[in-house]
mmCIF file of C-alpha atoms in Angstrom:
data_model
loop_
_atom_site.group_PDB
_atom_site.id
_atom_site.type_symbol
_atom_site.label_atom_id
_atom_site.label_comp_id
_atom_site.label_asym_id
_atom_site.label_seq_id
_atom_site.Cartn_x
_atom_site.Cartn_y
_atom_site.Cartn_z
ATOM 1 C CA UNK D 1 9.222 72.311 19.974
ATOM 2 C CA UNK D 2 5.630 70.281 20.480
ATOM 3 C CA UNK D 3 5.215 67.033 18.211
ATOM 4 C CA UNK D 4 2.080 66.535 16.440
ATOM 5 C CA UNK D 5 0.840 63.827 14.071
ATOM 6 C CA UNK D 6 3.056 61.435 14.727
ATOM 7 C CA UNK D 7 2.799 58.047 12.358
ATOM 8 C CA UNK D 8 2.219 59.933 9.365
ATOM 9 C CA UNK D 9 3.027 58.684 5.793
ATOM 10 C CA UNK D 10 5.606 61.457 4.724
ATOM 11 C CA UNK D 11 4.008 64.872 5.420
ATOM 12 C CA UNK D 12 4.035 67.230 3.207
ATOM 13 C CA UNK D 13 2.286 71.078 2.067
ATOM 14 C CA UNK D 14 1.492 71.740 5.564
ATOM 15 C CA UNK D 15 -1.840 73.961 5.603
ATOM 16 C CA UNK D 16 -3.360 76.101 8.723
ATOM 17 C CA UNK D 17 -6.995 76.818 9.045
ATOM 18 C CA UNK D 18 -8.674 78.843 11.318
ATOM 19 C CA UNK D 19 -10.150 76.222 13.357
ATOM 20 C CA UNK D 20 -6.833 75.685 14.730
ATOM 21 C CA UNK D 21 -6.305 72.566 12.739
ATOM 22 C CA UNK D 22 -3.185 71.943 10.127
ATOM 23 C CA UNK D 23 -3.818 69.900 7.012
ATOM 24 C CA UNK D 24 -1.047 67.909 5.358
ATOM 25 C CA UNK D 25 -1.079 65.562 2.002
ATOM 26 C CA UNK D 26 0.827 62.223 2.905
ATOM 27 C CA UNK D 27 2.646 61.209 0.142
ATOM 28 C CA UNK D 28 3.084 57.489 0.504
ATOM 29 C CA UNK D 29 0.000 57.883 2.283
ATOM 30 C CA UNK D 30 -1.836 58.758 -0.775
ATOM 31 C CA UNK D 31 -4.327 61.229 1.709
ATOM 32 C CA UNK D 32 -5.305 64.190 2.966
ATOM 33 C CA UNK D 33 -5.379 64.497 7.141
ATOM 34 C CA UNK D 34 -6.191 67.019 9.332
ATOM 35 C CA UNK D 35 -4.458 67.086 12.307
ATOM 36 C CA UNK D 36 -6.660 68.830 15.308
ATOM 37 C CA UNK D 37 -5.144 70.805 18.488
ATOM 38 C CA UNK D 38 -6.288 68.558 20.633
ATOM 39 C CA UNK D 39 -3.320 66.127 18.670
ATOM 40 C CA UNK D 40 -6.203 63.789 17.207
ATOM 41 C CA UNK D 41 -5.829 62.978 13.547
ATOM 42 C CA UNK D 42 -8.452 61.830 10.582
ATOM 43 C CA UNK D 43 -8.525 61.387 6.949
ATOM 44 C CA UNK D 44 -10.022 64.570 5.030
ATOM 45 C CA UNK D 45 -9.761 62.645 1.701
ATOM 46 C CA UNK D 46 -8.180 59.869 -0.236
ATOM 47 C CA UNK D 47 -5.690 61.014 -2.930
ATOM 48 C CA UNK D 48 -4.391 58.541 -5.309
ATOM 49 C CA UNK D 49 -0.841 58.905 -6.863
ATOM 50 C CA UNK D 50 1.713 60.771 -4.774
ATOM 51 C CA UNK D 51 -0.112 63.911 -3.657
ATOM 52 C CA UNK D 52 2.848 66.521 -3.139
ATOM 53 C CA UNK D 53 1.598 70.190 -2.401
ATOM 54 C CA UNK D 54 -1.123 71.696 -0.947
ATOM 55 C CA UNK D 55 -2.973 74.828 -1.150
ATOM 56 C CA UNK D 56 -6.688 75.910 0.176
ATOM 57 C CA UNK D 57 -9.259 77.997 -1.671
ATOM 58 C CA UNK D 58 -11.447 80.692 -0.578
ATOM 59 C CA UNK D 59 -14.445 78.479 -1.145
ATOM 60 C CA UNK D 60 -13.044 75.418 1.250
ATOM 61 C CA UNK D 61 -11.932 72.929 -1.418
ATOM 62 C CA UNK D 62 -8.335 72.124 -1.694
ATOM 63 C CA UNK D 63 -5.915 72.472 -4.968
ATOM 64 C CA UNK D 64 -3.045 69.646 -4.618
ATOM 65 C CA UNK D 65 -0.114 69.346 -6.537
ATOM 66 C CA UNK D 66 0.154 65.437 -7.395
ATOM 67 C CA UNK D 67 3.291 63.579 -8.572
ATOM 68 C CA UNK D 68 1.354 60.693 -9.770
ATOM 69 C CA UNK D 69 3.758 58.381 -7.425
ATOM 70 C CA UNK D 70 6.962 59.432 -8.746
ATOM 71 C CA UNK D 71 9.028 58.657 -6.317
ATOM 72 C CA UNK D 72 9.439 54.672 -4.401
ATOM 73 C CA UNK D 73 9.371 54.585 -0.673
ATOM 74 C CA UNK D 74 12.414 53.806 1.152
ATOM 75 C CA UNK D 75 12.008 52.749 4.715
ATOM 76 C CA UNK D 76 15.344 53.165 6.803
ATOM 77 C CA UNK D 77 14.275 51.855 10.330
ATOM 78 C CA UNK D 78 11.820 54.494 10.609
ATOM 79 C CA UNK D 79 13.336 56.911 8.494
ATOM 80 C CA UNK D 80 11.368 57.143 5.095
ATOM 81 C CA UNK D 81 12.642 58.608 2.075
ATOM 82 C CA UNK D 82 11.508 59.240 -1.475
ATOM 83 C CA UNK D 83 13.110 56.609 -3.625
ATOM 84 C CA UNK D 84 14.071 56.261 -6.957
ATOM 85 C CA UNK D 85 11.348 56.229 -10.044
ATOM 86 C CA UNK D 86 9.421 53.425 -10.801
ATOM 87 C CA UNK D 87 7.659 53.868 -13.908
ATOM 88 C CA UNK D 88 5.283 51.007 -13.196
ATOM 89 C CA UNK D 89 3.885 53.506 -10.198
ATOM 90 C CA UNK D 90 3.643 56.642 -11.745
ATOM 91 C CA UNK D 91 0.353 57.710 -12.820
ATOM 92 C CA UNK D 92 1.164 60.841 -14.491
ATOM 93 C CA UNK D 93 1.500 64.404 -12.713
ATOM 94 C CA UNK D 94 -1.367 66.602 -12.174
ATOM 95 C CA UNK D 95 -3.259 69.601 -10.886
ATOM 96 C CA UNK D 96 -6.078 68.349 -8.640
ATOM 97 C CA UNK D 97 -8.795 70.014 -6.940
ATOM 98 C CA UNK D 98 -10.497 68.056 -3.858
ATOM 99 C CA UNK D 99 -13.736 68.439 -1.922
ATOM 100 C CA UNK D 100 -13.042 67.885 1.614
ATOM 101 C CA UNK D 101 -16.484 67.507 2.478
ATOM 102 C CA UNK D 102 -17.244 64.875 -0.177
ATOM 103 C CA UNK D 103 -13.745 63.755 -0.760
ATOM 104 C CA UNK D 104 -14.446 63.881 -4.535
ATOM 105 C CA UNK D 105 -11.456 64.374 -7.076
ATOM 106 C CA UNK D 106 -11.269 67.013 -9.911
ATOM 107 C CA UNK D 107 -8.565 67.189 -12.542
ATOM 108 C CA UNK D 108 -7.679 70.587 -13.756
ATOM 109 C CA UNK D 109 -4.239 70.134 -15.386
ATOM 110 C CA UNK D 110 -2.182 67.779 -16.698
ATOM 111 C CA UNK D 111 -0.555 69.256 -19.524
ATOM 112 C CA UNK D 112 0.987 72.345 -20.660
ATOM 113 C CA UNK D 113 0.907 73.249 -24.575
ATOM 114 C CA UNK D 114 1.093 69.348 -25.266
ATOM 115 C CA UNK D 115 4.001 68.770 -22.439
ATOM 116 C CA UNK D 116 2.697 66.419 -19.786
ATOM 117 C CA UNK D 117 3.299 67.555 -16.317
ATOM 118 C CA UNK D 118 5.831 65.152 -14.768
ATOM 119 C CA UNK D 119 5.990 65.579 -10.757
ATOM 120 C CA UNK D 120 4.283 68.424 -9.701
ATOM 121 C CA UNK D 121 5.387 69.592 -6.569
ATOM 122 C CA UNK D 122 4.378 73.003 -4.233
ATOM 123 C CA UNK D 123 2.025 75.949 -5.339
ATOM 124 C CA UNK D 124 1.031 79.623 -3.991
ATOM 125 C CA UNK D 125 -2.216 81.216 -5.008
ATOM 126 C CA UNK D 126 -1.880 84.252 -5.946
ATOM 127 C CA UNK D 127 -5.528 85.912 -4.975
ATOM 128 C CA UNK D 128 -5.723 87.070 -8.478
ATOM 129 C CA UNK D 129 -7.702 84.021 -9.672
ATOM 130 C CA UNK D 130 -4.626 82.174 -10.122
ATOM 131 C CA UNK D 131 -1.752 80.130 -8.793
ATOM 132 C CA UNK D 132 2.285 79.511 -9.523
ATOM 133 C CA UNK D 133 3.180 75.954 -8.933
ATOM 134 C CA UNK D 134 6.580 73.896 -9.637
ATOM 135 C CA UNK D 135 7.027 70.964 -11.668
ATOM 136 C CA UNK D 136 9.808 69.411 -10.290
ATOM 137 C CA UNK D 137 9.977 66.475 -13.022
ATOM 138 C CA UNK D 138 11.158 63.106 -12.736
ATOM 139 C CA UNK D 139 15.017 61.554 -12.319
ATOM 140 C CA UNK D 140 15.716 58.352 -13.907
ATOM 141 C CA UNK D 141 18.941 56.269 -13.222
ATOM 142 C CA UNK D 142 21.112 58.259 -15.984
ATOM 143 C CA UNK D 143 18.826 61.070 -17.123
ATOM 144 C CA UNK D 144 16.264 64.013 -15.771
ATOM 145 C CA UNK D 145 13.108 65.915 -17.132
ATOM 146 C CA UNK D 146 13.492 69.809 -17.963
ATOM 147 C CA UNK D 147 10.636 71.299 -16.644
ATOM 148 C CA UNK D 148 8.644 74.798 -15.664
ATOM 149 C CA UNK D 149 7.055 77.060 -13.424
ATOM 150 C CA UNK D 150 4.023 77.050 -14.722
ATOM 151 C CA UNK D 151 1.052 79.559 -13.725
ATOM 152 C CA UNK D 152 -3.067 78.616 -13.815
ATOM 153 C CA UNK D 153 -6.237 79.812 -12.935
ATOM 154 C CA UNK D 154 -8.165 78.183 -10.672
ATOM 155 C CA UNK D 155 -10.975 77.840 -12.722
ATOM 156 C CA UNK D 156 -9.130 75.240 -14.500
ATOM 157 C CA UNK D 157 -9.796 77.080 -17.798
ATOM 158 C CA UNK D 158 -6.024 77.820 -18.556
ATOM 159 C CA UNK D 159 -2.137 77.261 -18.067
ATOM 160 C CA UNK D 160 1.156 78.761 -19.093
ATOM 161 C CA UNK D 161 4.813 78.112 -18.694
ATOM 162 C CA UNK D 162 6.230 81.170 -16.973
ATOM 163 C CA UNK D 163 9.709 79.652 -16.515
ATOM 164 C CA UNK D 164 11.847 77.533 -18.701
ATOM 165 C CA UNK D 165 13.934 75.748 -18.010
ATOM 166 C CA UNK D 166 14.611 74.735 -14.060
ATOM 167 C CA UNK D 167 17.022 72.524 -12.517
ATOM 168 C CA UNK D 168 13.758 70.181 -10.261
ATOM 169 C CA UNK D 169 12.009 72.907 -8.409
ATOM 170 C CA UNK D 170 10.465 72.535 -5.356
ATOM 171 C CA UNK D 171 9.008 75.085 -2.850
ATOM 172 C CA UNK D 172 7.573 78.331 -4.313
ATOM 173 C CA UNK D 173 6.126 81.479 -2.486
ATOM 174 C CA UNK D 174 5.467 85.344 -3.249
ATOM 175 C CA UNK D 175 6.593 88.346 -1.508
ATOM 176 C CA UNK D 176 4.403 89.953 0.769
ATOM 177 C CA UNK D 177 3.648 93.094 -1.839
ATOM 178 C CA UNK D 178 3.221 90.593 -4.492
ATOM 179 C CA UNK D 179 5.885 91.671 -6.781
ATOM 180 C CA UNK D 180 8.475 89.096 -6.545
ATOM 181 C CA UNK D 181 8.274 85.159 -7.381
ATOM 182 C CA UNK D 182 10.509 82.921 -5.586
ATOM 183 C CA UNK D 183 11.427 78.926 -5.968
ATOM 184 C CA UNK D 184 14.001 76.472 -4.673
ATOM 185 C CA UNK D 185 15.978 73.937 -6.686
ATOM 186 C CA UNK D 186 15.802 71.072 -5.028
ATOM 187 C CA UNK D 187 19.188 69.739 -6.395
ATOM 188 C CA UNK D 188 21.238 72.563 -6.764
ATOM 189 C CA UNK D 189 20.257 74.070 -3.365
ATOM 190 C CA UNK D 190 20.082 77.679 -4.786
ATOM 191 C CA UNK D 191 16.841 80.193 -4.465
ATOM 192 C CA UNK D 192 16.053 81.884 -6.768
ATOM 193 C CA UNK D 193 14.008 85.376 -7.526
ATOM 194 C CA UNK D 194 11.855 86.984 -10.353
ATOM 195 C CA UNK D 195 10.145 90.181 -10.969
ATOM 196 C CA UNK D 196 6.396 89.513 -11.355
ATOM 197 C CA UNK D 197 4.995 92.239 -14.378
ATOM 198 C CA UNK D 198 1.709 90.775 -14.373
ATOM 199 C CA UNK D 199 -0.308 87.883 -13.611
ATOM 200 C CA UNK D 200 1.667 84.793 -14.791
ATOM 201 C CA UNK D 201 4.036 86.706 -16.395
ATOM 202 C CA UNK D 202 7.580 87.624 -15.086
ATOM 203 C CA UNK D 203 10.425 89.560 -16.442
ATOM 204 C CA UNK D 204 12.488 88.216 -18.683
ATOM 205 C CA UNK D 205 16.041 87.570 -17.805
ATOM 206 C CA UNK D 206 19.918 87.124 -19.893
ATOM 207 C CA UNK D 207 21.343 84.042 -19.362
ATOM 208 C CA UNK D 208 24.066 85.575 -17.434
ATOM 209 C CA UNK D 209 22.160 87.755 -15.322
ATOM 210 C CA UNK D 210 22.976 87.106 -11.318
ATOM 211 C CA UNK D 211 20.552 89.520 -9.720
ATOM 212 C CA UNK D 212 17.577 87.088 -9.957
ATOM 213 C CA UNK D 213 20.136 84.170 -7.871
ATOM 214 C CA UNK D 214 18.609 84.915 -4.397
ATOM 215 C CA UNK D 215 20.415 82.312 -2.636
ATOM 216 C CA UNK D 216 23.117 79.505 -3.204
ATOM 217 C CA UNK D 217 23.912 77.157 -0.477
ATOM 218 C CA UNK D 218 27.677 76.706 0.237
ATOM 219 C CA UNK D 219 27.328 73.643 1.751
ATOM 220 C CA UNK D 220 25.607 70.338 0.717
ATOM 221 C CA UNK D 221 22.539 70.228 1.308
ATOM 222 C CA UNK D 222 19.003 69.670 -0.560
ATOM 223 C CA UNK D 223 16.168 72.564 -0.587
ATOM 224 C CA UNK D 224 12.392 71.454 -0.188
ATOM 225 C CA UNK D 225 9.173 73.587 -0.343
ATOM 226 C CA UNK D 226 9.519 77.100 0.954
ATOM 227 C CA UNK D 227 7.255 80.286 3.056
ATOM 228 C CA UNK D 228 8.109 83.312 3.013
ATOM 229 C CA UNK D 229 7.413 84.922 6.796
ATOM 230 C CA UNK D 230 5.867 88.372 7.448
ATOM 231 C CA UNK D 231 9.192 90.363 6.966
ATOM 232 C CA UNK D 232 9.716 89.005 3.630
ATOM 233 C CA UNK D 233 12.456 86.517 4.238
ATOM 234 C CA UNK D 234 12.384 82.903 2.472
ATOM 235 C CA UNK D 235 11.889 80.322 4.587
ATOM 236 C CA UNK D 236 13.232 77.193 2.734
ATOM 237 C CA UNK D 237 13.422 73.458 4.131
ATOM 238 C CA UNK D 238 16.630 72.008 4.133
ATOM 239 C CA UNK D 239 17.184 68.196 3.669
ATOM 240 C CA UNK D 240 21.158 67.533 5.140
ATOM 241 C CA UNK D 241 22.689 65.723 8.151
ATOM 242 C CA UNK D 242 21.628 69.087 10.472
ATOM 243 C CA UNK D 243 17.568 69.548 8.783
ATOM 244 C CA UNK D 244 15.691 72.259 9.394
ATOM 245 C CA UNK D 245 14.309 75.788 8.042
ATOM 246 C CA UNK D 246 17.304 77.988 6.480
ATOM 247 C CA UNK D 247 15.698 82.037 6.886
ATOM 248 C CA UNK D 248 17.222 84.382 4.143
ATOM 249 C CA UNK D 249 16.028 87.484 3.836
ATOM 250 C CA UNK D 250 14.946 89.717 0.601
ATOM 251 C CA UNK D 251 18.645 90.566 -0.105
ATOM 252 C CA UNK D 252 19.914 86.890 0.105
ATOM 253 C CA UNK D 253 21.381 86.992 3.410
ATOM 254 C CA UNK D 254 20.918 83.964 5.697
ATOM 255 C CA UNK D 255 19.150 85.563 9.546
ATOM 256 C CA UNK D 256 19.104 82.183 10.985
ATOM 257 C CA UNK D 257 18.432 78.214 10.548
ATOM 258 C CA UNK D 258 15.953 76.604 13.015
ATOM 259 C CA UNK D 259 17.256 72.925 13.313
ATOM 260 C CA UNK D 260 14.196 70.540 12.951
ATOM 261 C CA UNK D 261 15.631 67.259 14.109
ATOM 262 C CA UNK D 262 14.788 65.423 10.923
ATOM 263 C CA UNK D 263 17.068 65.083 8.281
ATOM 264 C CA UNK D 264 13.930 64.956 5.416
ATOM 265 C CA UNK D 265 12.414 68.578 6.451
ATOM 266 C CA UNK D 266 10.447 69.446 3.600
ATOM 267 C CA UNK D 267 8.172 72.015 4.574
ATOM 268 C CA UNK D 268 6.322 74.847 6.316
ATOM 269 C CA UNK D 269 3.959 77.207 7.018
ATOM 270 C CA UNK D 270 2.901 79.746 9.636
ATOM 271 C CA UNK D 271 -0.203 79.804 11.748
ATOM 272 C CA UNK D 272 -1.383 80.259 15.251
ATOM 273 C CA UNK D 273 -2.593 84.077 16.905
ATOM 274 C CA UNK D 274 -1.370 86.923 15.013
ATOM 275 C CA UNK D 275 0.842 83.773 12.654
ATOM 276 C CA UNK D 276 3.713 83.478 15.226
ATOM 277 C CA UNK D 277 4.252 79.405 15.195
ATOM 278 C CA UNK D 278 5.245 77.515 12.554
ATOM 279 C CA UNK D 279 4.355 73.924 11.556
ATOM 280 C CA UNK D 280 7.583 72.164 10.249
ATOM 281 C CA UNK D 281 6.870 68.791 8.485
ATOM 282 C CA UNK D 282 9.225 66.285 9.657
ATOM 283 C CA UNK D 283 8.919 63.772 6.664
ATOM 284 C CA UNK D 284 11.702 61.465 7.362
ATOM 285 C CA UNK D 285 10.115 60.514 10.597
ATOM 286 C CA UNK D 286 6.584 61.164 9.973
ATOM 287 C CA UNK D 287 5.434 63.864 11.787
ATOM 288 C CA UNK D 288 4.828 67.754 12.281
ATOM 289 C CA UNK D 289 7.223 70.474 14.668
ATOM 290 C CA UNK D 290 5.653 73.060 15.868
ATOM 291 C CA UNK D 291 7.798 75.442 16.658
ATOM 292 C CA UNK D 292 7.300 79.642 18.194
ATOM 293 C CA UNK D 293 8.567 82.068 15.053
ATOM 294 C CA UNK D 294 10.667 85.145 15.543
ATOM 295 C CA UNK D 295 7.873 86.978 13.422
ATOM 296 C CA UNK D 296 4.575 86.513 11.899
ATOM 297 C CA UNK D 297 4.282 84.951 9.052
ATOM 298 C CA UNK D 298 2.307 85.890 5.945
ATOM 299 C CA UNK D 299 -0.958 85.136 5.538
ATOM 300 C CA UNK D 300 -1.698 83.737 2.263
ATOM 301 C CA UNK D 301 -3.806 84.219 -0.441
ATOM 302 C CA UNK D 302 -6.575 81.490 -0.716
#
């Protein structure tokens, strides 16, 4: 694999544009940088808070998912990791949209029917005027939020909780017909599935149904943000001793892992001609993999 953008401040939401550049949100950083082919790096924006996910719109701005700094920085000899909560840094979660030209900050979201949004985390547009995005929530020392998948447009003129509760989810992504919603738990390493019936709306479910339980990891790990490549498989980052990208396809079996080298892999997306490479962020250590795919991946909706 080729390294780029080393130094970086925990890299995160990992977007490709078609000037051959990849954009990333640094967490700790509190920024937005692009990182060019030529390996150069600069600062798109300034992002306050604990900017999380990342997402670009058909007209050029950029729709971030922002935690409002709910998570500490722990720095492990070069190895940094999201620490515990410190309520004297959290500026409350939100929906953001930034100019990269300007650099200037709008707030579309941050609340839900009266329910603040806690740590909002990854997000997939949906090219339907609207986007799905996790809230993954907050952990304190002996309790944890309930929170949502929550859909808006991207107009900022609405919101709605699509579903309740989750167990701290993290990466989200569609299928490549559009049909099927997909999110990780961060915590209880499973991915799950639901049927999409409409925009923002999916089907409902028993509490003992098992067909919408994609995926459940047998071994300890932690899931991150997730793709989903042009064959329809899930592509979900892995946090655990052996990090990486775990590839299960649409009937829940794993095809492969691709070890990253970083034990804090967090995320991914596809790029490159015809969307054969992936960019893997390498948070732990600060950087991006880039890494030749077995397939293309699917371009998204922006």
């Amino acid at each position: 694999m080729d390294i780029i953008g080393k130094g970086l401040r925990f890299p995160e939401g990992p977007v490709w544009c078609d000037d051959g550049s990849v954009l990333v949100v640094e967490m700790f950083g509190e920024r937005i940088t692009r990182m060019k082919p030529d390996g150069s790096t600069s600062v798109v924006a300034e992002v306050p808070g604990g900017p999380n996910g990342l997402a670009e719109c058909a007209d050029g701005s950029l729709l971030v998912c922002n935690n409002g700094g709910s998570f500490t920085p722990i720095d492990l000899g070069g190895l940094l990791l999201p620490g515990p909560f410190d309520p004297a840094r959290h500026t409350g979660g939100r929906i953001e949209r930034v100019d990269p030209k300007t650099g200037k900050i709008t707030r579309l979201y941050d609340s839900c029917d009266g329910h603040a949004l806690r740590g909002p985390n990854d997000l997939v547009l949906d090219g339907k005027g609207g986007f799905y995005f996790t809230d993954h929530g907050i952990r304190h020392e002996r309790s944890g939020d309930r929170t949502s998948i929550y859909y808006a447009k991207l107009d900022g003129s609405s919101i709605r909780e699509v579903v309740f509760p989750v167990e701290a989810p993290n990466g989200i992504g569609l299928s490549p017909d559009g049909t099927k919603l997909y999110y990780a738990e961060t915590h209880t390493a499973r991915v799950w599935v639901r049927e999409i019936v409409s925009p923002g709306e999916v089907k409902p479910v028993t509490p003992f149904d098992t067909h919408h339980l994609l995926w459940a990891s047998p071994k300890l790990v932690y899931l991150d943000s997730l793709a989903v490549d042009g064959d329809g498989n899930v592509c979900v980052a892995t946090i655990g001793t052996a990090g990486g990208i775990t590839v299960i396809s649409p009937d829940g079996n794993v095809v492969r892992f691709v070890e990253s080298g970083d034990v804090m892999t967090t995320n991914v997306c596809f790029g490159g001609p015809g969307l054969r490479t992936a960019y893997i962020t390498r948070s732990g250590v600060g950087d991006v993999a880039v890494v030749p795919w077995a397939c293309a991946g699917l371009a998204l909706h922006r």
